[in-house]
Amino acid sequence: MAFRIGSGIDFHRLVEGRDLWIGGVKVPHHKGALGHSDADVLLHAICDALLGALSLGDIGVHFPDTDPALKNIDSKILLQKTMDLIRAEGYHVVNIDSTLCLQEPKIKSYVPSMQDVISGIAGVPLNAVSVKATTTERMGFAGREEGLVAYATVLLQKD
Ligand code: MG
């Protein structure tokens, strides 16, 4: 098939005493995301979208949170390894679209850095990586700042 589409979603709790990594960028905030890795919700959603596009399972299959070697791992490495799998299947990324749901902090000023990181690893131009954000109008766990969510959609093309 010439084109494949994939979607991904990820959730992490927000807690005191952790760094907040989003899209490969450390965002200053009084809370950070809890997880086995650096808990980068956006990169995880993108990994799942990439894997989903080629029916390669999910991030938990490839990078289990029970693996001591992955403790606090930089999720940019997970995205790089995921891209290796995509390339091994003979596909490349056309574009990535994503949305973050979180109440705080405002991430707009960090989006260019996130696009830079993601486009570099995915091997696409900056304008092929979209990172959007919304609050939930203070509703639900994201609105109460208990956690955050990322959604990603990717389009792959056969080399
Ligand atoms: Mg995750």
mmCIF file of C-alpha atoms and ligand atoms in Angstrom:
data_model
loop_
_atom_site.group_PDB
_atom_site.id
_atom_site.type_symbol
_atom_site.label_atom_id
_atom_site.label_comp_id
_atom_site.label_asym_id
_atom_site.label_seq_id
_atom_site.Cartn_x
_atom_site.Cartn_y
_atom_site.Cartn_z
ATOM 1 C CA MET A 1 0.000 0.000 0.000
ATOM 2 C CA ALA A 2 1.305 3.445 -0.920
ATOM 3 C CA PHE A 3 -0.074 5.236 2.128
ATOM 4 C CA ARG A 4 -0.859 4.183 5.693
ATOM 5 C CA ILE A 5 -2.461 6.286 8.428
ATOM 6 C CA GLY A 6 -2.047 5.801 12.176
ATOM 7 C CA SER A 7 -3.425 7.310 15.362
ATOM 8 C CA GLY A 8 -2.010 7.342 18.869
ATOM 9 C CA ILE A 9 -3.086 8.509 22.286
ATOM 10 C CA ASP A 10 -1.260 8.684 25.599
ATOM 11 C CA PHE A 11 -1.964 9.790 29.167
ATOM 12 C CA HIS A 12 0.299 10.550 32.099
ATOM 13 C CA ARG A 13 -0.306 11.714 35.634
ATOM 14 C CA LEU A 14 1.131 15.056 36.737
ATOM 15 C CA VAL A 15 2.974 14.986 40.064
ATOM 16 C CA GLU A 16 5.317 17.142 42.096
ATOM 17 C CA GLY A 17 9.011 16.302 41.925
ATOM 18 C CA ARG A 18 9.211 15.233 38.268
ATOM 19 C CA ASP A 19 10.409 17.097 35.179
ATOM 20 C CA LEU A 20 7.801 17.868 32.532
ATOM 21 C CA TRP A 21 8.979 16.606 29.149
ATOM 22 C CA ILE A 22 6.663 17.278 26.223
ATOM 23 C CA GLY A 23 7.650 16.733 22.610
ATOM 24 C CA GLY A 24 11.270 16.194 23.587
ATOM 25 C CA VAL A 25 11.420 19.586 25.322
ATOM 26 C CA LYS A 26 11.731 20.216 29.066
ATOM 27 C CA VAL A 27 8.908 22.597 29.955
ATOM 28 C CA PRO A 28 9.353 24.528 33.222
ATOM 29 C CA HIS A 29 6.478 23.705 35.576
ATOM 30 C CA HIS A 30 5.930 22.857 39.248
ATOM 31 C CA LYS A 31 4.681 19.394 38.261
ATOM 32 C CA GLY A 32 6.046 16.771 35.891
ATOM 33 C CA ALA A 33 4.668 13.675 34.207
ATOM 34 C CA LEU A 34 4.903 10.382 36.071
ATOM 35 C CA GLY A 35 6.065 7.290 34.193
ATOM 36 C CA HIS A 36 8.682 4.573 33.789
ATOM 37 C CA SER A 37 10.444 6.564 31.058
ATOM 38 C CA ASP A 38 10.686 10.362 31.041
ATOM 39 C CA ALA A 39 6.895 10.146 30.478
ATOM 40 C CA ASP A 40 6.851 12.350 27.369
ATOM 41 C CA VAL A 41 3.170 12.080 26.531
ATOM 42 C CA LEU A 42 3.480 13.660 23.085
ATOM 43 C CA LEU A 43 6.376 11.523 21.866
ATOM 44 C CA HIS A 44 4.604 8.419 23.160
ATOM 45 C CA ALA A 45 1.423 9.277 21.251
ATOM 46 C CA ILE A 46 3.485 9.816 18.102
ATOM 47 C CA CYS A 47 5.278 6.472 18.595
ATOM 48 C CA ASP A 48 1.905 4.736 18.906
ATOM 49 C CA ALA A 49 0.589 6.482 15.787
ATOM 50 C CA LEU A 50 3.665 5.384 13.819
ATOM 51 C CA LEU A 51 3.380 1.793 15.035
ATOM 52 C CA GLY A 52 -0.366 1.796 14.427
ATOM 53 C CA ALA A 53 0.050 2.918 10.827
ATOM 54 C CA LEU A 54 1.910 -0.306 10.042
ATOM 55 C CA SER A 55 0.029 -2.557 12.492
ATOM 56 C CA LEU A 56 3.202 -3.101 14.491
ATOM 57 C CA GLY A 57 1.536 -3.232 17.896
ATOM 58 C CA ASP A 58 1.918 -0.465 20.446
ATOM 59 C CA ILE A 59 4.597 1.263 22.465
ATOM 60 C CA GLY A 60 4.054 -1.088 25.410
ATOM 61 C CA VAL A 61 4.870 -4.097 23.229
ATOM 62 C CA HIS A 62 8.133 -2.616 21.965
ATOM 63 C CA PHE A 63 9.192 -0.695 25.078
ATOM 64 C CA PRO A 64 7.625 -2.394 28.126
ATOM 65 C CA ASP A 65 7.409 -0.367 31.334
ATOM 66 C CA THR A 66 8.722 -3.407 33.174
ATOM 67 C CA ASP A 67 12.100 -3.212 31.386
ATOM 68 C CA PRO A 68 14.724 -1.838 33.834
ATOM 69 C CA ALA A 69 16.827 -0.714 30.859
ATOM 70 C CA LEU A 70 14.080 1.759 29.939
ATOM 71 C CA LYS A 71 13.853 3.355 33.411
ATOM 72 C CA ASN A 72 13.768 7.166 32.966
ATOM 73 C CA ILE A 73 14.808 6.742 29.320
ATOM 74 C CA ASP A 74 14.700 9.803 27.078
ATOM 75 C CA SER A 75 11.621 9.278 24.891
ATOM 76 C CA LYS A 76 13.496 10.793 21.945
ATOM 77 C CA ILE A 77 15.368 7.464 21.926
ATOM 78 C CA LEU A 78 12.042 5.601 21.836
ATOM 79 C CA LEU A 79 10.902 7.735 18.893
ATOM 80 C CA GLN A 80 14.221 7.111 17.135
ATOM 81 C CA LYS A 81 13.867 3.347 17.655
ATOM 82 C CA THR A 82 10.266 3.508 16.421
ATOM 83 C CA MET A 83 11.410 5.361 13.290
ATOM 84 C CA ASP A 84 14.004 2.616 12.743
ATOM 85 C CA LEU A 85 11.130 0.093 12.667
ATOM 86 C CA ILE A 86 9.153 2.251 10.216
ATOM 87 C CA ARG A 87 12.154 2.626 7.914
ATOM 88 C CA ALA A 88 12.875 -1.111 8.113
ATOM 89 C CA GLU A 89 9.352 -1.672 6.743
ATOM 90 C CA GLY A 90 10.165 0.611 3.800
ATOM 91 C CA TYR A 91 8.054 3.608 4.813
ATOM 92 C CA HIS A 92 8.717 7.267 5.558
ATOM 93 C CA VAL A 93 6.649 9.908 7.333
ATOM 94 C CA VAL A 94 4.619 12.369 5.251
ATOM 95 C CA ASN A 95 3.270 14.439 8.141
ATOM 96 C CA ILE A 96 2.352 14.336 11.819
ATOM 97 C CA ASP A 97 -0.528 16.156 13.471
ATOM 98 C CA SER A 98 -0.978 16.207 17.227
ATOM 99 C CA THR A 99 -2.985 17.784 20.016
ATOM 100 C CA LEU A 100 -2.121 18.143 23.696
ATOM 101 C CA CYS A 101 -4.845 18.457 26.335
ATOM 102 C CA LEU A 102 -3.647 20.137 29.489
ATOM 103 C CA GLN A 103 -4.743 22.971 31.731
ATOM 104 C CA GLU A 104 -1.310 24.282 32.692
ATOM 105 C CA PRO A 105 1.318 25.295 31.698
ATOM 106 C CA LYS A 106 0.836 27.173 28.452
ATOM 107 C CA ILE A 107 3.047 25.430 25.911
ATOM 108 C CA LYS A 108 2.714 27.739 22.894
ATOM 109 C CA SER A 109 6.216 29.199 23.225
ATOM 110 C CA TYR A 110 7.740 25.697 23.330
ATOM 111 C CA VAL A 111 5.986 24.406 20.223
ATOM 112 C CA PRO A 112 8.721 25.509 17.750
ATOM 113 C CA SER A 113 11.313 23.573 19.787
ATOM 114 C CA MET A 114 9.025 20.523 19.863
ATOM 115 C CA GLN A 115 8.555 20.736 16.089
ATOM 116 C CA ASP A 116 12.317 20.983 15.691
ATOM 117 C CA VAL A 117 12.954 17.863 17.785
ATOM 118 C CA ILE A 118 10.187 15.764 16.229
ATOM 119 C CA SER A 119 10.865 16.760 12.628
ATOM 120 C CA GLY A 120 14.558 15.974 13.094
ATOM 121 C CA ILE A 121 13.889 12.453 14.330
ATOM 122 C CA ALA A 122 11.025 11.754 11.918
ATOM 123 C CA GLY A 123 13.001 13.065 8.948
ATOM 124 C CA VAL A 124 10.417 15.553 7.740
ATOM 125 C CA PRO A 125 10.359 19.350 7.274
ATOM 126 C CA LEU A 126 9.298 21.521 10.210
ATOM 127 C CA ASN A 127 5.971 22.315 8.566
ATOM 128 C CA ALA A 128 5.140 18.604 8.396
ATOM 129 C CA VAL A 129 4.899 18.471 12.209
ATOM 130 C CA SER A 130 1.879 20.111 13.800
ATOM 131 C CA VAL A 131 1.596 20.463 17.587
ATOM 132 C CA LYS A 132 -1.651 21.962 18.832
ATOM 133 C CA ALA A 133 -2.899 22.394 22.383
ATOM 134 C CA THR A 134 -6.167 22.854 24.187
ATOM 135 C CA THR A 135 -7.387 22.999 27.742
ATOM 136 C CA THR A 136 -10.463 21.060 28.790
ATOM 137 C CA GLU A 137 -12.064 24.202 30.249
ATOM 138 C CA ARG A 138 -11.128 22.894 33.719
ATOM 139 C CA MET A 139 -13.257 19.770 33.233
ATOM 140 C CA GLY A 140 -12.052 16.274 34.098
ATOM 141 C CA PHE A 141 -8.606 15.081 35.206
ATOM 142 C CA ALA A 142 -6.754 17.313 32.751
ATOM 143 C CA GLY A 143 -8.780 20.298 33.874
ATOM 144 C CA ARG A 144 -7.947 19.533 37.507
ATOM 145 C CA GLU A 145 -4.249 19.337 36.511
ATOM 146 C CA GLU A 146 -4.045 15.694 37.622
ATOM 147 C CA GLY A 147 -2.727 14.596 34.251
ATOM 148 C CA LEU A 148 -2.318 15.369 30.581
ATOM 149 C CA VAL A 149 -3.216 13.733 27.286
ATOM 150 C CA ALA A 150 -1.720 13.725 23.808
ATOM 151 C CA TYR A 151 -3.308 12.625 20.535
ATOM 152 C CA ALA A 152 -1.311 12.071 17.346
ATOM 153 C CA THR A 153 -2.087 11.174 13.759
ATOM 154 C CA VAL A 154 0.560 10.269 11.208
ATOM 155 C CA LEU A 155 0.585 9.589 7.488
ATOM 156 C CA LEU A 156 3.219 7.220 6.126
ATOM 157 C CA GLN A 157 4.180 6.695 2.489
ATOM 158 C CA LYS A 158 5.917 3.703 0.946
ATOM 159 C CA ASP A 159 9.502 4.602 -0.078
HETATM 160 MG MG MG B 1 3.297 7.087 27.886
#
